[in-house]
Amino acid sequence: MRRRDLIAGLGSVAAWPLVVQAQLSAMPVIGFLSSQSADDEYKNVTVPFLQSLKESGYVEGQNVAVEYRYAENQYDRLPTLAADLVRRRIAVIVAVGTPAALAAKAATTTIPIVFQIGTDPVALGLGASLNRPGANVTGIAILSAELAPKRLQLLRELIPDAARFGVLANPEFPATQSIIADLLAAARTLGLQLVVVNARIDSDLETAFATFSQQHVGAVLVSDSPLYASRMEQLAALAARHALPAIFPWREFALAGGLVSYGSSLGYGMHLVGIYTGRILKGEKPLDLPVQQATKLELVINLKTAKSLGLTIPETLLATADEVIQ
């Protein structure tokens, strides 16, 4: 049963017994703010968060409640959703992804915020420093956007005869401009040409991969974006359909059928977010919780996908891979 079906099946709170309503009102409430949708991120984001929260002593529906707000990949909805959570006087906001974190920070200076993002929070204005980010803001910064040049290098090793590579980028994502600048600098160093194609919404993805094929790129680098993280299977399928080797930023992409991923794991970051959320619910202040940098990086290669592409993975890459999917 999907989460939204389960919630719908519970009926309205007004119809519950008064004793249940009283119990709920006594529970601390977590506001969960995401730019994606419930179905898109339940397995990779929500489940590890709730499991970590449980390990911290908090079980949803027993001694803590969670108010979920999803922007369905429409970033302009996030300020309204964040403001709604603030009006409900929740105990802490969990903000998943850079757009959600920025919206939460703009909505309140008092309610604690725990974020997970894939880029530098100080550069984004989410905090003054990693050690003491701000009075009400802390979280987990997963090393991801900064890894784009390394991913390009890995693509070059994977397809050594190619001189032109495609980059799928979402201009609505706050870190995209710096990611592209870093990639262009790396391409000059490597003597490569980049074909950057923007994809802001679902309908852009098919067109983008058709463009890559028309431009005869040797492979595609999929950059960071919550939209892309919510479309892992679709992106892997598009790359396969157009016979394009592709590298992705999160481990979950390779598990979903992508050829190669280099970076961290969404689930790993959300596990850390759950730990911080539990500590705040127990009375600790965000000011005393430095931003954690999740630097656990993995190179994951999907040999099944490589075989379907007729691609032989260099032994040097296989030897350095942290995980090889057969």
Coordinates of C-alpha atoms in Angstrom, one line a residue:
M1 CA 0.0 0.0 0.0
R2 CA 1.4 3.4 -0.9
R3 CA 1.8 6.0 1.8
R4 CA -0.8 8.4 0.5
D5 CA -3.3 5.5 0.3
L6 CA -2.6 4.6 3.9
I7 CA -3.1 8.2 5.1
A8 CA -6.3 8.5 3.1
G9 CA -7.6 5.3 4.6
L10 CA -7.2 6.6 8.2
G11 CA -10.0 9.1 7.6
S12 CA -10.2 12.6 9.0
V13 CA -8.7 13.4 12.4
A14 CA -12.1 14.8 13.4
A15 CA -13.6 11.3 13.2
W16 CA -11.0 9.7 15.5
P17 CA -11.8 9.0 19.2
L18 CA -11.2 11.9 21.5
V19 CA -8.5 10.0 23.4
V20 CA -6.5 9.5 20.2
Q21 CA -6.8 13.2 19.3
A22 CA -5.6 14.0 22.8
Q23 CA -2.6 11.7 22.4
L24 CA -1.8 13.3 19.0
S25 CA -2.0 16.8 20.4
A26 CA 0.6 15.9 23.1
M27 CA 3.1 14.5 20.6
P28 CA 5.8 16.6 19.1
V29 CA 5.2 17.3 15.4
I30 CA 7.9 17.2 12.7
G31 CA 7.3 19.1 9.5
F32 CA 8.7 17.2 6.5
L33 CA 9.3 19.5 3.6
S34 CA 10.4 18.2 0.2
S35 CA 10.4 19.5 -3.4
Q36 CA 9.6 16.0 -4.6
S37 CA 6.5 13.8 -4.2
A38 CA 5.6 11.2 -1.6
D39 CA 5.8 8.3 -4.0
D40 CA 9.0 9.4 -5.6
E41 CA 11.1 9.5 -2.5
Y42 CA 9.4 7.1 0.0
K43 CA 11.9 4.3 -0.4
N44 CA 15.1 6.2 -0.7
V45 CA 14.4 9.2 1.6
T46 CA 11.4 8.7 4.0
V47 CA 12.1 5.1 5.0
P48 CA 15.7 5.7 6.1
F49 CA 14.7 8.9 7.9
L50 CA 11.9 7.2 9.9
Q51 CA 14.1 4.2 10.7
S52 CA 16.8 6.5 12.1
L53 CA 14.2 8.4 14.0
K54 CA 13.0 5.1 15.5
E55 CA 16.6 4.3 16.6
S56 CA 16.6 7.7 18.3
G57 CA 13.5 6.7 20.3
Y58 CA 10.7 8.3 18.2
V59 CA 8.2 6.2 16.3
E60 CA 5.7 7.9 14.0
G61 CA 2.2 7.7 15.3
Q62 CA 3.3 6.5 18.7
N63 CA 5.3 9.3 20.3
V64 CA 5.9 11.7 17.4
A65 CA 3.7 12.9 14.5
V66 CA 4.9 13.9 11.0
E67 CA 3.3 16.5 8.8
Y68 CA 4.4 15.9 5.2
R69 CA 4.5 18.6 2.6
Y70 CA 5.5 17.8 -1.0
A71 CA 6.0 20.4 -3.8
E72 CA 5.7 17.7 -6.5
N73 CA 8.8 19.2 -8.2
Q74 CA 7.3 22.6 -8.4
Y75 CA 9.8 24.7 -6.5
D76 CA 7.5 27.8 -6.5
R77 CA 5.2 26.0 -4.1
L78 CA 7.8 25.5 -1.4
P79 CA 7.4 29.0 0.3
T80 CA 3.7 28.4 0.8
L81 CA 4.2 24.9 2.1
A82 CA 6.9 26.1 4.4
A83 CA 4.7 28.9 5.7
D84 CA 1.9 26.4 6.3
L85 CA 4.2 24.3 8.5
V86 CA 5.3 27.3 10.5
R87 CA 1.7 28.3 11.2
R88 CA 1.2 24.8 12.7
R89 CA 3.8 25.5 15.3
I90 CA 5.7 22.3 14.7
A91 CA 8.7 21.2 16.8
V92 CA 11.2 20.9 13.9
I93 CA 11.3 21.2 10.1
V94 CA 13.1 18.5 8.1
A95 CA 14.0 20.0 4.7
V96 CA 15.0 17.6 2.0
G97 CA 17.1 19.2 -0.8
T98 CA 18.4 22.6 -1.4
P99 CA 15.2 24.3 -2.6
A100 CA 13.3 23.0 0.4
A101 CA 16.1 24.1 2.8
L102 CA 16.1 27.6 1.4
A103 CA 12.3 27.9 1.6
A104 CA 12.3 26.7 5.2
K105 CA 15.0 29.1 6.3
A106 CA 13.1 32.0 4.7
A107 CA 9.9 31.0 6.5
T108 CA 11.2 31.0 10.1
T109 CA 14.0 32.2 12.3
T110 CA 12.8 30.3 15.4
I111 CA 11.7 26.8 14.5
P112 CA 14.6 24.4 14.3
I113 CA 15.5 23.2 10.8
V114 CA 17.4 20.1 9.8
F115 CA 18.3 20.0 6.1
Q116 CA 19.9 17.5 3.7
I117 CA 21.5 19.1 0.7
G118 CA 24.1 18.1 -1.8
T119 CA 26.2 21.3 -1.9
D120 CA 27.9 23.8 0.3
P121 CA 25.4 25.3 2.8
V122 CA 27.6 28.3 3.6
A123 CA 27.8 29.3 -0.1
L124 CA 24.0 29.0 -0.4
G125 CA 23.5 31.3 2.6
L126 CA 22.0 28.5 4.8
G127 CA 24.6 29.2 7.5
A128 CA 27.4 31.4 8.6
S129 CA 29.8 28.4 9.0
L130 CA 29.7 24.7 9.2
N131 CA 30.6 24.7 12.9
R132 CA 27.9 27.2 13.9
P133 CA 25.5 27.6 10.9
G134 CA 22.9 29.7 12.7
A135 CA 20.5 30.0 15.6
N136 CA 17.8 27.6 14.1
V137 CA 19.5 25.8 11.2
T138 CA 21.7 22.8 10.9
G139 CA 21.8 19.6 8.9
I140 CA 23.7 17.3 6.6
A141 CA 25.7 18.4 3.6
I142 CA 26.4 15.5 1.3
L143 CA 29.4 16.0 -1.0
S144 CA 27.8 15.8 -4.4
A145 CA 27.7 19.0 -6.6
E146 CA 31.4 19.5 -6.0
L147 CA 32.0 16.0 -7.5
A148 CA 30.9 17.0 -11.0
P149 CA 34.4 17.3 -12.4
K150 CA 35.4 14.0 -11.0
R151 CA 32.3 12.4 -12.7
L152 CA 33.4 13.9 -16.0
Q153 CA 36.8 12.4 -15.5
L154 CA 35.3 9.0 -14.9
L155 CA 33.2 9.3 -18.1
R156 CA 36.4 10.1 -20.0
E157 CA 38.0 6.9 -18.6
L158 CA 34.9 5.0 -19.5
I159 CA 34.7 6.3 -23.1
P160 CA 38.3 7.3 -23.8
D161 CA 37.7 7.8 -27.6
A162 CA 34.9 10.4 -27.1
A163 CA 35.6 14.1 -27.3
R164 CA 32.1 15.4 -26.8
F165 CA 30.0 14.7 -23.7
G166 CA 26.4 15.7 -22.8
V167 CA 25.4 17.4 -19.5
L168 CA 21.8 17.3 -18.3
A169 CA 21.2 20.3 -16.1
N170 CA 18.2 21.8 -14.3
P171 CA 18.6 25.6 -14.3
E172 CA 16.0 25.9 -11.5
F173 CA 18.3 24.1 -9.1
P174 CA 20.3 26.7 -7.1
A175 CA 23.7 25.0 -7.5
T176 CA 23.5 24.4 -11.2
Q177 CA 25.3 27.5 -12.3
S178 CA 28.4 26.7 -10.2
I179 CA 28.2 23.0 -11.3
I180 CA 28.3 24.0 -15.0
A181 CA 31.1 26.4 -14.4
D182 CA 33.2 23.7 -12.7
L183 CA 32.4 21.2 -15.5
L184 CA 33.4 23.7 -18.2
A185 CA 36.7 24.3 -16.5
A186 CA 37.3 20.6 -16.2
A187 CA 36.4 20.0 -19.8
R188 CA 39.0 22.6 -20.9
T189 CA 41.6 20.8 -18.9
L190 CA 40.7 17.5 -20.4
G191 CA 40.3 18.8 -23.9
L192 CA 36.7 17.9 -24.1
Q193 CA 33.6 19.6 -25.5
L194 CA 30.4 19.8 -23.5
V195 CA 26.8 19.9 -24.8
V196 CA 24.7 21.3 -21.9
V197 CA 21.0 20.6 -22.3
N198 CA 18.5 22.1 -19.7
A199 CA 15.6 20.0 -18.4
R200 CA 13.3 21.8 -15.9
I201 CA 10.3 19.5 -16.0
D202 CA 9.4 15.9 -16.8
S203 CA 8.5 16.7 -20.4
D204 CA 12.0 18.1 -21.0
L205 CA 13.8 14.8 -20.3
E206 CA 12.8 13.0 -23.5
T207 CA 13.7 16.0 -25.6
A208 CA 17.0 16.3 -23.8
F209 CA 18.1 12.8 -24.6
A210 CA 17.0 13.1 -28.2
T211 CA 19.2 16.2 -28.4
F212 CA 22.2 14.3 -27.0
S213 CA 21.7 11.6 -29.7
Q214 CA 21.4 14.2 -32.4
Q215 CA 24.6 15.9 -31.1
H216 CA 26.4 12.5 -31.2
V217 CA 27.7 12.8 -27.6
G218 CA 29.8 9.9 -26.4
A219 CA 28.1 9.8 -23.0
V220 CA 26.0 11.9 -20.6
L221 CA 26.6 13.3 -17.2
V222 CA 23.4 13.8 -15.2
S223 CA 23.9 16.7 -12.7
D224 CA 22.4 17.2 -9.3
S225 CA 18.7 18.1 -9.1
P226 CA 15.8 16.9 -6.9
L227 CA 13.8 16.5 -10.1
Y228 CA 16.3 14.0 -11.5
A229 CA 16.5 12.2 -8.1
S230 CA 12.8 11.6 -8.4
R231 CA 13.1 10.2 -11.9
M232 CA 15.8 7.7 -11.5
E233 CA 14.2 4.8 -13.4
Q234 CA 13.0 7.1 -16.2
L235 CA 16.5 8.6 -16.7
A236 CA 18.1 5.2 -16.7
A237 CA 15.6 4.0 -19.3
L238 CA 16.1 7.1 -21.5
A239 CA 19.9 6.5 -21.5
A240 CA 19.4 2.9 -22.4
R241 CA 16.8 3.7 -25.2
H242 CA 19.2 6.1 -26.8
A243 CA 22.2 3.8 -26.2
L244 CA 24.0 6.5 -24.2
P245 CA 26.4 5.6 -21.3
A246 CA 25.6 7.9 -18.4
I247 CA 26.9 8.7 -15.0
F248 CA 24.7 9.8 -12.1
P249 CA 25.3 11.6 -8.7
W250 CA 23.7 9.1 -6.3
R251 CA 24.2 5.4 -5.6
E252 CA 20.4 4.8 -5.9
F253 CA 20.6 5.7 -9.7
A254 CA 22.9 2.7 -10.4
L255 CA 20.6 0.5 -8.4
A256 CA 17.7 1.7 -10.6
G257 CA 19.5 0.7 -13.7
G258 CA 21.9 3.6 -14.4
L259 CA 25.3 2.6 -15.8
V260 CA 27.6 4.3 -13.2
S261 CA 27.1 6.5 -10.1
Y262 CA 29.7 8.4 -8.2
G263 CA 28.8 10.0 -4.9
S264 CA 27.0 9.2 -1.7
S265 CA 23.6 7.7 -0.9
L266 CA 20.4 9.6 -0.3
G267 CA 19.5 7.0 2.4
Y268 CA 22.8 7.5 4.2
G269 CA 22.2 11.3 4.4
M270 CA 18.6 10.9 5.6
H271 CA 19.8 8.5 8.3
L272 CA 22.0 11.2 9.6
V273 CA 19.1 13.7 9.4
G274 CA 17.0 11.4 11.5
I275 CA 19.7 11.3 14.2
Y276 CA 19.9 15.1 14.4
T277 CA 16.1 15.4 14.4
G278 CA 15.9 13.1 17.4
R279 CA 18.5 15.0 19.2
I280 CA 16.6 18.3 18.7
L281 CA 13.4 16.7 19.9
K282 CA 15.3 15.7 23.1
G283 CA 16.2 19.3 23.7
E284 CA 19.4 20.0 21.9
K285 CA 19.7 23.3 20.0
P286 CA 20.6 23.6 16.3
L287 CA 23.2 26.2 17.3
D288 CA 25.1 23.5 19.1
L289 CA 24.9 21.0 16.3
P290 CA 27.5 21.6 13.5
V291 CA 26.6 20.8 10.0
Q292 CA 27.8 17.3 9.3
Q293 CA 29.6 16.7 6.0
A294 CA 28.6 13.2 4.7
T295 CA 31.8 12.4 2.7
K296 CA 31.2 8.6 2.3
L297 CA 31.7 8.3 -1.5
E298 CA 31.0 5.3 -3.6
L299 CA 31.7 4.4 -7.3
V300 CA 29.0 1.9 -8.3
I301 CA 29.0 0.2 -11.7
N302 CA 26.0 -1.7 -13.2
L303 CA 27.5 -4.4 -15.3
K304 CA 24.1 -5.6 -16.5
T305 CA 23.5 -2.1 -18.0
A306 CA 27.0 -2.1 -19.5
K307 CA 26.2 -5.4 -21.2
S308 CA 23.0 -4.1 -22.6
L309 CA 24.9 -1.1 -24.1
G310 CA 27.6 -3.4 -25.5
L311 CA 30.1 -1.6 -23.4
T312 CA 33.2 -3.1 -21.8
I313 CA 34.1 -1.4 -18.5
P314 CA 37.9 -0.8 -18.2
E315 CA 39.6 -3.0 -15.7
T316 CA 41.0 0.1 -14.0
L317 CA 37.5 1.3 -13.2
L318 CA 36.3 -2.1 -12.1
A319 CA 39.2 -2.4 -9.7
T320 CA 38.4 0.9 -8.0
A321 CA 34.6 0.4 -7.9
D322 CA 33.1 0.1 -4.4
E323 CA 30.2 -1.9 -5.8
V324 CA 29.7 -3.8 -9.0
I325 CA 26.1 -4.8 -9.8
Q326 CA 25.9 -8.0 -11.7

